[in-house]
Short mmCIF file of C-alpha atoms in Angstrom, two decimals:
data_model
loop_
_atom_site.label_atom_id
_atom_site.label_comp_id
_atom_site.label_asym_id
_atom_site.label_seq_id
_atom_site.Cartn_x
_atom_site.Cartn_y
_atom_site.Cartn_z
CA UNK A 1 10.32 75.38 69.44
CA UNK A 2 6.49 76.20 68.60
CA UNK A 3 6.39 73.53 65.95
CA UNK A 4 7.77 71.06 68.48
CA UNK A 5 5.16 71.84 70.92
CA UNK A 6 2.26 71.42 68.35
CA UNK A 7 3.73 68.25 67.18
CA UNK A 8 4.06 66.80 70.84
CA UNK A 9 0.32 68.05 71.57
CA UNK A 10 -0.87 66.37 68.21
CA UNK A 11 1.12 63.03 69.18
CA UNK A 12 -0.92 62.98 72.62
CA UNK A 13 -4.13 63.63 71.02
CA UNK A 14 -4.20 60.60 68.79
CA UNK A 15 -6.84 58.00 69.68
CA UNK A 16 -4.28 55.30 70.95
CA UNK A 17 -2.68 57.67 73.12
CA UNK A 18 -5.90 59.13 74.61
CA UNK A 19 -7.05 55.55 75.46
CA UNK A 20 -3.67 54.68 77.17
CA UNK A 21 -4.06 57.93 79.06
CA UNK A 22 -7.69 57.04 80.04
CA UNK A 23 -6.53 53.54 81.00
CA UNK A 24 -3.65 55.04 83.08
CA UNK A 25 -5.78 57.35 85.17
CA UNK A 26 -8.46 54.62 85.59
CA UNK A 27 -5.77 52.20 87.09
CA UNK A 28 -4.23 54.92 89.33
CA UNK A 29 -7.61 55.88 90.57
CA UNK A 30 -8.30 52.06 91.35
CA UNK A 31 -5.02 51.73 93.03
CA UNK A 32 -5.41 55.07 95.11
CA UNK A 33 -8.77 53.73 96.36
CA UNK A 34 -7.40 50.41 97.60
CA UNK A 35 -5.45 51.05 100.82
CA UNK A 36 -2.04 49.86 101.22
CA UNK A 37 -0.79 49.60 97.65
CA UNK A 38 -0.31 53.37 96.71
CA UNK A 39 1.13 54.62 93.59
CA UNK A 40 4.67 53.58 94.11
CA UNK A 41 3.72 50.10 94.51
CA UNK A 42 1.23 50.39 91.45
CA UNK A 43 3.71 51.57 89.20
CA UNK A 44 6.62 49.21 90.35
CA UNK A 45 3.97 46.36 89.70
CA UNK A 46 3.00 47.67 86.23
CA UNK A 47 6.43 48.78 84.89
CA UNK A 48 7.13 45.12 83.22
CA UNK A 49 4.05 45.59 80.89
CA UNK A 50 5.50 48.84 79.43
CA UNK A 51 8.69 46.92 78.36
CA UNK A 52 7.11 46.03 74.86
CA UNK A 53 5.61 49.38 74.46
CA UNK A 54 6.65 52.29 72.33
CA UNK A 55 8.43 54.93 74.78
CA UNK A 56 5.71 57.71 74.50
CA UNK A 57 2.82 55.28 75.14
CA UNK A 58 4.59 53.62 78.20
CA UNK A 59 5.34 57.15 79.66
CA UNK A 60 1.85 58.38 79.14
CA UNK A 61 0.44 55.11 80.96
CA UNK A 62 2.90 55.58 83.86
CA UNK A 63 2.04 59.32 84.22
CA UNK A 64 -1.67 58.61 84.19
CA UNK A 65 -1.18 56.09 87.01
CA UNK A 66 0.80 58.69 88.76
CA UNK A 67 -1.95 61.31 88.81
CA UNK A 68 -4.73 58.99 89.41
CA UNK A 69 -3.10 57.40 92.37
CA UNK A 70 -2.69 60.80 93.93
CA UNK A 71 -6.22 61.35 93.59
CA UNK A 72 -7.79 58.06 94.35
CA UNK A 73 -6.45 58.08 97.79
CA UNK A 74 -9.09 60.58 99.04
CA UNK A 75 -11.99 58.47 98.38
CA UNK A 76 -11.55 56.20 101.18
CA UNK A 77 -10.34 58.90 103.45
CA UNK A 78 -13.81 60.76 102.81
CA UNK A 79 -16.14 57.65 102.88
CA UNK A 80 -14.54 55.43 105.49
CA UNK A 81 -11.79 57.40 107.34
CA UNK A 82 -9.22 55.06 105.80
CA UNK A 83 -6.40 57.11 103.93
CA UNK A 84 -5.71 55.26 100.73
CA UNK A 85 -2.11 56.43 100.96
CA UNK A 86 -0.05 58.80 103.25
CA UNK A 87 -1.03 62.35 101.31
CA UNK A 88 -4.53 61.50 102.19
CA UNK A 89 -4.33 61.36 105.94
CA UNK A 90 -5.24 65.17 106.43
CA UNK A 91 -8.38 64.86 104.20
CA UNK A 92 -9.82 62.42 106.86
CA UNK A 93 -10.00 65.36 109.28
CA UNK A 94 -12.81 67.17 107.52
CA UNK A 95 -13.81 64.76 104.67
CA UNK A 96 -14.88 61.95 106.94
CA UNK A 97 -16.75 64.51 109.10
CA UNK A 98 -18.71 65.86 105.95
CA UNK A 99 -19.65 62.13 105.37
CA UNK A 100 -20.96 61.69 108.83
CA UNK A 101 -23.13 64.89 108.16
CA UNK A 102 -24.54 63.45 104.70
CA UNK A 103 -22.26 65.61 102.60
CA UNK A 104 -20.03 62.94 101.09
CA UNK A 105 -21.00 63.59 97.66
CA UNK A 106 -19.96 67.35 98.07
CA UNK A 107 -16.58 66.38 99.70
CA UNK A 108 -15.91 63.89 96.86
CA UNK A 109 -16.73 66.27 94.31
CA UNK A 110 -14.67 69.26 95.54
CA UNK A 111 -11.83 66.74 95.89
CA UNK A 112 -11.91 66.00 92.21
CA UNK A 113 -12.63 69.56 91.16
CA UNK A 114 -9.46 70.63 93.28
CA UNK A 115 -7.27 67.95 92.03
CA UNK A 116 -8.17 69.20 88.34
CA UNK A 117 -7.44 72.85 89.32
CA UNK A 118 -4.28 72.09 91.02
CA UNK A 119 -3.24 69.64 88.01
CA UNK A 120 -3.91 72.57 85.55
CA UNK A 121 -1.95 75.00 87.64
CA UNK A 122 1.15 72.54 88.06
CA UNK A 123 1.13 71.63 84.40
CA UNK A 124 1.10 75.13 83.23
CA UNK A 125 3.87 76.08 85.73
CA UNK A 126 5.70 73.11 84.71
CA UNK A 127 5.63 74.08 81.00
CA UNK A 128 7.13 77.52 81.59
CA UNK A 129 9.05 77.50 84.78
CA UNK A 130 10.65 74.07 85.01
CA UNK A 131 14.37 74.88 84.39
CA UNK A 132 14.87 77.94 86.64
CA UNK A 133 12.88 76.38 89.55
CA UNK A 134 14.67 73.12 89.18
CA UNK A 135 18.28 75.02 89.62
CA UNK A 136 16.74 76.90 92.63
CA UNK A 137 15.72 73.44 94.31
CA UNK A 138 19.27 71.95 93.69
CA UNK A 139 20.56 74.44 96.45
CA UNK A 140 18.81 72.34 98.92
CA UNK A 141 21.50 69.93 100.66
CA UNK A 142 20.99 67.86 103.81
CA UNK A 143 21.07 70.57 106.19
CA UNK A 144 18.32 72.35 104.40
CA UNK A 145 16.28 69.21 104.33
CA UNK A 146 16.72 68.77 108.15
CA UNK A 147 15.71 72.56 108.82
CA UNK A 148 12.55 72.41 106.50
CA UNK A 149 11.45 69.13 108.13
CA UNK A 150 11.98 70.44 111.79
CA UNK A 151 10.22 73.73 110.89
CA UNK A 152 7.42 71.97 109.58
CA UNK A 153 7.05 69.77 112.70
CA UNK A 154 7.21 72.85 114.84
CA UNK A 155 4.61 74.91 112.70
CA UNK A 156 2.26 72.00 111.91
CA UNK A 157 2.00 70.69 115.39
CA UNK A 158 -0.61 73.16 116.41
CA UNK A 159 -2.73 72.37 113.43
CA UNK A 160 -5.21 69.99 114.85
CA UNK A 161 -4.79 70.44 118.62
CA UNK A 162 -4.95 73.46 120.78
CA UNK A 163 -2.68 72.23 123.44
CA UNK A 164 0.97 72.77 122.16
CA UNK A 165 2.62 70.55 124.72
CA UNK A 166 0.18 67.68 123.87
CA UNK A 167 1.10 68.01 120.21
CA UNK A 168 4.82 68.14 120.84
CA UNK A 169 4.59 64.92 122.73
CA UNK A 170 2.70 63.20 120.12
CA UNK A 171 5.10 64.32 117.52
CA UNK A 172 8.20 63.09 119.65
CA UNK A 173 6.31 59.75 120.19
CA UNK A 174 5.87 59.38 116.63
CA UNK A 175 9.66 60.17 115.84
CA UNK A 176 10.31 57.55 118.41
CA UNK A 177 8.21 55.09 116.79
CA UNK A 178 9.83 55.84 113.41
CA UNK A 179 13.48 55.00 114.20
CA UNK A 180 12.49 51.40 115.32
CA UNK A 181 14.62 49.17 113.50
CA UNK A 182 18.49 49.19 112.63
CA UNK A 183 20.45 52.22 112.99
CA UNK A 184 21.51 53.50 109.74
CA UNK A 185 24.63 54.73 111.06
CA UNK A 186 26.01 52.39 113.68
CA UNK A 187 23.88 49.24 112.39
CA UNK A 188 22.56 48.62 115.97
CA UNK A 189 19.29 47.52 116.78
CA UNK A 190 16.76 50.14 118.19
CA UNK A 191 13.56 49.14 120.07
CA UNK A 192 13.14 45.84 118.28
CA UNK A 193 12.90 43.86 121.68
CA UNK A 194 14.74 40.98 119.99
CA UNK A 195 11.77 40.62 117.29
CA UNK A 196 12.94 40.20 113.79
CA UNK A 197 9.99 41.48 112.39
CA UNK A 198 10.79 45.02 113.73
CA UNK A 199 14.47 44.89 112.26
CA UNK A 200 13.29 46.64 109.16
CA UNK A 201 11.27 49.28 111.24
CA UNK A 202 7.59 49.90 111.05
CA UNK A 203 5.86 50.39 107.77
CA UNK A 204 3.61 53.78 107.55
CA UNK A 205 0.66 52.00 106.15
CA UNK A 206 -0.23 49.53 108.82
CA UNK A 207 0.19 52.69 111.48
CA UNK A 208 -2.32 54.85 109.58
CA UNK A 209 -4.68 51.92 108.77
CA UNK A 210 -4.73 51.17 112.52
CA UNK A 211 -4.75 54.62 113.96
CA UNK A 212 -7.58 55.61 111.53
CA UNK A 213 -9.45 52.68 109.92
CA UNK A 214 -9.32 50.15 112.78
CA UNK A 215 -10.12 52.83 115.39
CA UNK A 216 -13.06 53.91 113.59
CA UNK A 217 -14.48 50.27 113.44
CA UNK A 218 -13.81 50.02 117.32
CA UNK A 219 -15.35 53.22 118.02
CA UNK A 220 -18.51 52.32 115.90
CA UNK A 221 -18.85 48.91 117.65
CA UNK A 222 -18.68 50.45 120.95
CA UNK A 223 -21.29 53.07 120.26
CA UNK A 224 -23.51 50.38 118.47
CA UNK A 225 -24.06 52.82 115.81
CA UNK A 226 -26.10 50.85 113.31
CA UNK A 227 -28.03 53.64 111.79
CA UNK A 228 -26.92 54.64 108.21
CA UNK A 229 -26.30 58.34 107.48
CA UNK A 230 -29.48 59.98 105.92
CA UNK A 231 -28.99 62.19 103.15
CA UNK A 232 -30.59 62.96 99.55
CA UNK A 233 -28.57 61.17 97.05
CA UNK A 234 -30.25 63.08 94.03
CA UNK A 235 -27.68 64.36 91.73
CA UNK A 236 -28.12 68.12 92.68
CA UNK A 237 -27.74 67.41 96.29
CA UNK A 238 -24.49 65.28 95.69
CA UNK A 239 -22.68 68.51 94.19
CA UNK A 240 -21.49 71.19 96.31
CA UNK A 241 -23.80 74.05 97.13
CA UNK A 242 -23.00 77.50 95.73
CA UNK A 243 -21.75 78.58 99.12
CA UNK A 244 -19.45 75.38 99.49
CA UNK A 245 -18.02 76.08 95.89
CA UNK A 246 -17.48 79.68 96.84
CA UNK A 247 -15.47 78.76 99.93
CA UNK A 248 -13.55 76.08 98.29
CA UNK A 249 -12.34 78.26 95.33
CA UNK A 250 -9.49 80.05 97.33
CA UNK A 251 -8.22 76.83 98.88
CA UNK A 252 -7.95 75.25 95.53
CA UNK A 253 -5.89 77.84 94.02
CA UNK A 254 -3.68 78.48 97.21
CA UNK A 255 -3.23 74.61 97.63
CA UNK A 256 -2.36 74.20 93.86
CA UNK A 257 0.44 76.96 94.14
CA UNK A 258 1.59 75.87 97.52
CA UNK A 259 1.79 72.06 96.56
CA UNK A 260 3.72 73.11 93.48
CA UNK A 261 6.30 75.01 95.20
CA UNK A 262 6.68 72.56 97.87
CA UNK A 263 7.02 69.64 95.37
CA UNK A 264 10.25 71.46 94.52
CA UNK A 265 11.80 70.69 97.76
CA UNK A 266 13.38 67.03 98.51
CA UNK A 267 11.61 64.87 100.70
CA UNK A 268 7.97 63.84 101.41
CA UNK A 269 6.47 66.99 99.55
CA UNK A 270 3.12 65.62 99.12
CA UNK A 271 2.58 64.84 102.90
CA UNK A 272 4.07 68.16 104.06
CA UNK A 273 2.08 70.23 101.53
CA UNK A 274 -1.03 68.84 102.53
CA UNK A 275 -0.43 69.71 106.19
CA UNK A 276 0.66 72.98 105.34
CA UNK A 277 -2.22 73.76 103.07
CA UNK A 278 -4.71 72.57 105.90
CA UNK A 279 -2.82 74.83 108.51
CA UNK A 280 -2.97 77.91 106.11
CA UNK A 281 -6.63 77.75 105.20
CA UNK A 282 -7.48 77.38 109.11
CA UNK A 283 -5.56 80.61 109.61
CA UNK A 284 -6.98 82.40 106.77
CA UNK A 285 -10.78 81.08 107.47
CA UNK A 286 -13.22 83.36 109.08
CA UNK A 287 -14.87 80.18 110.98
CA UNK A 288 -11.65 78.16 111.91
CA UNK A 289 -13.81 76.54 114.43
CA UNK A 290 -15.39 74.53 111.78
CA UNK A 291 -12.09 72.84 110.96
CA UNK A 292 -11.88 69.15 112.14
CA UNK A 293 -15.94 69.45 112.10
CA UNK A 294 -16.61 69.23 108.42
CA UNK A 295 -15.08 72.40 106.69
CA UNK A 296 -15.25 72.17 103.09
CA UNK A 297 -11.85 74.13 102.97
CA UNK A 298 -10.19 71.37 104.91
CA UNK A 299 -10.93 68.88 101.80
CA UNK A 300 -10.44 71.38 98.93
CA UNK A 301 -6.94 72.83 100.10
CA UNK A 302 -5.08 69.54 101.19
CA UNK A 303 -6.37 67.58 97.97
CA UNK A 304 -5.37 70.53 95.66
CA UNK A 305 -1.88 70.73 97.53
CA UNK A 306 -1.22 66.98 97.18
CA UNK A 307 -1.89 67.16 93.44
CA UNK A 308 0.23 70.31 93.03
CA UNK A 309 2.96 68.48 94.90
CA UNK A 310 2.99 65.74 92.53
CA UNK A 311 3.34 68.03 89.74
CA UNK A 312 5.96 70.09 91.10
CA UNK A 313 7.99 67.02 91.96
CA UNK A 314 8.26 66.39 88.18
CA UNK A 315 10.19 69.80 87.72
CA UNK A 316 13.53 68.56 89.03
CA UNK A 317 13.08 65.05 87.39
CA UNK A 318 12.35 66.49 83.64
CA UNK A 319 14.63 69.57 83.79
CA UNK A 320 17.72 67.89 85.76
CA UNK A 321 17.04 64.20 85.80
CA UNK A 322 16.96 64.28 89.47
CA UNK A 323 14.18 62.64 91.47
CA UNK A 324 13.62 64.19 95.02
CA UNK A 325 11.36 61.45 96.33
CA UNK A 326 10.44 57.91 95.80
CA UNK A 327 7.65 58.39 93.27
CA UNK A 328 9.75 60.38 90.92
CA UNK A 329 12.68 57.92 91.22
CA UNK A 330 10.14 55.24 90.00
CA UNK A 331 9.24 57.49 87.16
CA UNK A 332 12.75 57.82 86.48
CA UNK A 333 13.35 54.03 86.01
CA UNK A 334 10.41 54.29 83.69
CA UNK A 335 12.25 56.77 81.47
CA UNK A 336 15.45 54.79 81.41
CA UNK A 337 13.80 51.58 80.70
CA UNK A 338 12.72 53.40 77.39
CA UNK A 339 16.16 54.66 76.72
CA UNK A 340 15.16 58.07 77.65
CA UNK A 341 17.39 60.22 80.08
CA UNK A 342 15.49 62.98 81.67
CA UNK A 343 17.41 66.11 82.08
CA UNK A 344 18.35 69.32 80.29
CA UNK A 345 18.85 67.46 76.83
CA UNK A 346 15.57 65.74 77.09
CA UNK A 347 13.95 68.74 75.15
CA UNK A 348 16.65 68.75 72.53
CA UNK A 349 16.91 65.10 72.06
CA UNK A 350 13.24 64.03 72.38
CA UNK A 351 11.13 67.08 71.79
CA UNK A 352 8.08 65.28 70.71
CA UNK A 353 7.94 62.92 73.52
CA UNK A 354 8.60 65.73 76.00
CA UNK A 355 5.84 67.97 74.94
CA UNK A 356 3.42 65.10 74.19
CA UNK A 357 4.03 63.90 77.90
CA UNK A 358 3.29 67.48 79.13
CA UNK A 359 0.03 67.69 77.02
CA UNK A 360 -0.90 64.03 78.19
CA UNK A 361 -0.76 65.29 81.86
CA UNK A 362 -3.35 67.94 81.27
CA UNK A 363 -5.52 65.53 79.27
CA UNK A 364 -5.26 63.11 82.20
CA UNK A 365 -6.47 65.68 84.63
CA UNK A 366 -9.35 66.45 82.38
CA UNK A 367 -10.08 62.48 82.35
CA UNK A 368 -9.62 62.28 85.93
CA UNK A 369 -12.33 65.02 86.44
CA UNK A 370 -14.78 63.52 83.81
CA UNK A 371 -14.03 59.84 85.31
CA UNK A 372 -14.77 60.72 88.76
CA UNK A 373 -17.52 63.16 88.98
CA UNK A 374 -20.12 60.76 87.72
CA UNK A 375 -18.69 58.00 90.17
CA UNK A 376 -19.56 60.45 93.07
CA UNK A 377 -23.01 59.11 93.52
CA UNK A 378 -22.01 55.59 93.48
CA UNK A 379 -19.26 56.28 96.01
CA UNK A 380 -21.76 58.26 98.25
CA UNK A 381 -23.85 55.22 98.51
CA UNK A 382 -21.12 53.29 100.30
CA UNK A 383 -21.13 55.85 103.25
CA UNK A 384 -24.90 55.43 103.58
CA UNK A 385 -24.63 51.71 104.38
CA UNK A 386 -25.38 50.68 107.84
CA UNK A 387 -22.59 50.24 110.25
CA UNK A 388 -23.09 46.83 110.91
CA UNK A 389 -22.52 46.33 106.94
CA UNK A 390 -19.81 48.84 106.44
CA UNK A 391 -17.55 48.33 109.49
CA UNK A 392 -16.77 44.86 108.48
CA UNK A 393 -15.88 45.87 104.95
CA UNK A 394 -13.52 48.60 106.35
CA UNK A 395 -11.99 45.96 108.68
CA UNK A 396 -11.30 43.80 105.67
CA UNK A 397 -9.77 46.77 103.89
CA UNK A 398 -7.43 47.42 106.71
CA UNK A 399 -6.34 43.83 107.26
CA UNK A 400 -5.77 43.43 103.34
CA UNK A 401 -4.08 46.79 103.27
CA UNK A 402 -1.80 46.07 106.10
CA UNK A 403 -0.70 42.59 104.76
CA UNK A 404 -0.26 43.70 101.26
CA UNK A 405 2.90 45.93 102.16
CA UNK A 406 5.25 43.23 102.99
CA UNK A 407 2.97 40.14 102.77
CA UNK A 408 3.72 39.71 106.60
CA UNK A 409 1.19 38.97 109.40
CA UNK A 410 3.57 41.11 111.71
CA UNK A 411 2.07 44.29 109.92
CA UNK A 412 -1.33 43.07 110.77
CA UNK A 413 -0.47 42.86 114.47
CA UNK A 414 1.06 46.24 114.13
CA UNK A 415 -1.94 47.58 112.55
CA UNK A 416 -4.11 46.00 115.53
CA UNK A 417 -1.72 47.73 118.06
CA UNK A 418 -2.14 51.10 116.50
CA UNK A 419 -5.80 50.69 116.03
CA UNK A 420 -6.02 50.10 119.95
CA UNK A 421 -3.89 53.14 120.36
CA UNK A 422 -5.92 55.19 117.97
CA UNK A 423 -9.21 54.26 119.92
CA UNK A 424 -7.54 55.41 123.21
CA UNK A 425 -6.58 58.66 121.58
CA UNK A 426 -10.20 59.11 120.45
CA UNK A 427 -11.54 58.36 124.02
CA UNK A 428 -9.08 61.09 125.21
CA UNK A 429 -10.43 63.36 122.47
CA UNK A 430 -6.98 63.91 121.16
CA UNK A 431 -6.24 63.97 117.42
CA UNK A 432 -3.73 61.36 116.10
CA UNK A 433 -2.54 63.76 113.25
CA UNK A 434 0.67 65.09 115.19
CA UNK A 435 1.68 61.41 115.91
CA UNK A 436 1.11 60.61 112.22
CA UNK A 437 3.17 63.53 111.49
CA UNK A 438 6.21 62.41 113.47
CA UNK A 439 5.96 58.99 112.26
CA UNK A 440 6.06 60.25 108.51
CA UNK A 441 8.89 62.75 108.77
CA UNK A 442 11.04 61.15 111.70
CA UNK A 443 13.19 59.08 109.08
CA UNK A 444 13.79 62.21 106.80
CA UNK A 445 14.59 64.26 109.90
CA UNK A 446 17.22 61.56 111.09
CA UNK A 447 18.70 60.73 107.70
CA UNK A 448 19.41 64.57 106.77
CA UNK A 449 20.81 65.01 110.36
CA UNK A 450 23.02 62.02 110.04
CA UNK A 451 24.13 63.19 106.55
CA UNK A 452 24.70 66.85 107.73
CA UNK A 453 26.86 65.75 110.50
CA UNK A 454 29.06 63.42 108.52
CA UNK A 455 29.50 65.92 105.75
CA UNK A 456 30.35 68.80 107.97
CA UNK A 457 32.25 66.46 110.65
CA UNK A 458 29.92 66.95 113.58
CA UNK A 459 29.93 70.79 113.36
CA UNK A 460 26.35 71.81 114.15
CA UNK A 461 26.65 75.47 113.66
CA UNK A 462 26.31 74.99 109.96
CA UNK A 463 22.38 74.65 110.45
CA UNK A 464 22.58 78.31 111.20
CA UNK A 465 25.43 79.54 109.29
CA UNK A 466 24.37 78.09 105.82
CA UNK A 467 21.74 80.89 104.61
CA UNK A 468 18.76 78.90 103.44
CA UNK A 469 19.06 76.39 106.64
CA UNK A 470 19.45 79.39 109.17
CA UNK A 471 16.79 81.27 107.76
CA UNK A 472 14.32 78.45 107.85
CA UNK A 473 15.19 77.66 111.55
CA UNK A 474 14.94 81.43 112.52
CA UNK A 475 11.51 81.70 110.84
CA UNK A 476 10.52 78.29 112.45
CA UNK A 477 11.45 79.60 115.85
CA UNK A 478 9.69 83.08 115.56
CA UNK A 479 6.50 81.13 114.25
CA UNK A 480 6.56 78.70 117.19
CA UNK A 481 7.22 81.19 119.93
CA UNK A 482 5.18 84.27 118.43
CA UNK A 483 1.90 83.10 119.65
CA UNK A 484 3.42 82.59 123.29
CA UNK A 485 4.85 86.09 122.99
CA UNK A 486 1.53 87.58 122.14
CA UNK A 487 -0.23 85.53 124.86
CA UNK A 488 2.19 86.97 127.50
CA UNK A 489 1.80 90.69 126.19
CA UNK A 490 -1.99 90.39 126.36
CA UNK A 491 -1.71 88.90 129.78
CA UNK A 492 0.61 91.86 131.08
CA UNK A 493 -1.66 94.33 129.34
CA UNK A 494 -4.65 93.05 131.10
CA UNK A 495 -3.01 92.97 134.36
CA UNK A 496 -1.74 96.59 134.13
CA UNK A 497 -5.32 97.57 133.07
CA UNK A 498 -6.65 95.76 136.06
CA UNK A 499 -4.15 97.51 138.24
CA UNK A 500 -5.03 100.92 136.84
CA UNK A 501 -8.74 100.38 137.45
CA UNK A 502 -8.19 99.57 140.93
CA UNK A 503 -6.09 102.82 141.55
#
């Protein structure tokens, strides 16, 4: 085994494969920066060019795009409040606030370093713990998917808004929006109003482009904000301060570990992990009031979790040949095209390719750090453009990003509608994240519920009787009601003290 590992590492370190890895992470970063395309679309588009490549070179290129795409989405989230892909939505909460305060360089640097730290943690765990973790992940069936998504919605609803009722209402609205289109069970139309463009439902990209990007443009135009952000763009000022780096270290490690673990769970792990990391860091922080106002932990944690989840999602793919989300499914097709079947026999049948691929993942993370840190100054200059110049560029990004999803003007119209909605939410001082969470997780919630009821013939008690599902639901309910119970206890205690004082 040690000889196979060494042989694989040496294969990854050849000049040809290093060059291919660099090309992959560069393409992935570019794809992540461009809103709308995303890693799934990019890998799908670039798969044909791997047909004539040797298997190892092709897989290293695809893996580089995979990791680069996961990182690149943070750039526009931080600079112009436009998430490059779904997993970068949470980064806008504090990343863009840091940009408005002239700390775009620090936010971009921490995002790059956090991705590297999480990627390193993920690759180490992937190397030594893949088979047992993959077997554990297989215990999750449709009821467990439903429970974990429902618990995620309940727990994460309080992440950005102090009003629980308001968060629940926004999540409910998001779930309703997510079910627009054809009912997967009955085949009936839901909330389409007879419009053919809505039969396939709403794509997520135009929704977030509108809620974040277009609403930012409308707010800037209303405020007539034409003054650029003033900040020192010297190299030292672009890097995080000693205090910022100290505050980011814990979130990076916790985010990487949390993301990797959640990457083992079927479903939108990269999205859930970023929200979970943000909520965790807010609870652990000594200054929770800074979250949403430019807390460096709000960038470090979610970005690390995103990268950790992307590595964790490879565990069931490489160990069992089972993809748990769309992106690993695309990677599976890349393996199959090259005549390689991921799974228990991959290490035995293709040891050099397996270990060279693992080594190239680590090399890719190092390259991402080396590639992106020198670019921080260039990216930071974008944020310092006058709004009269920057906002039209953001608007073009939003329109192109929304149109590129399905090459449909209907998606541009949807983006405009949600842009107006995002603007109204801003006016009401309401954070759109709970709405986005509902839109993102609504389809998974519905599909897992439908599958569960079909498998168990409508018996809803199985959600509680199955050990993992029941435990998750009970924990979710406890976490939800516990703050309310504590608030009630404090009120009763205060009332008793007041009564005793009167007596």
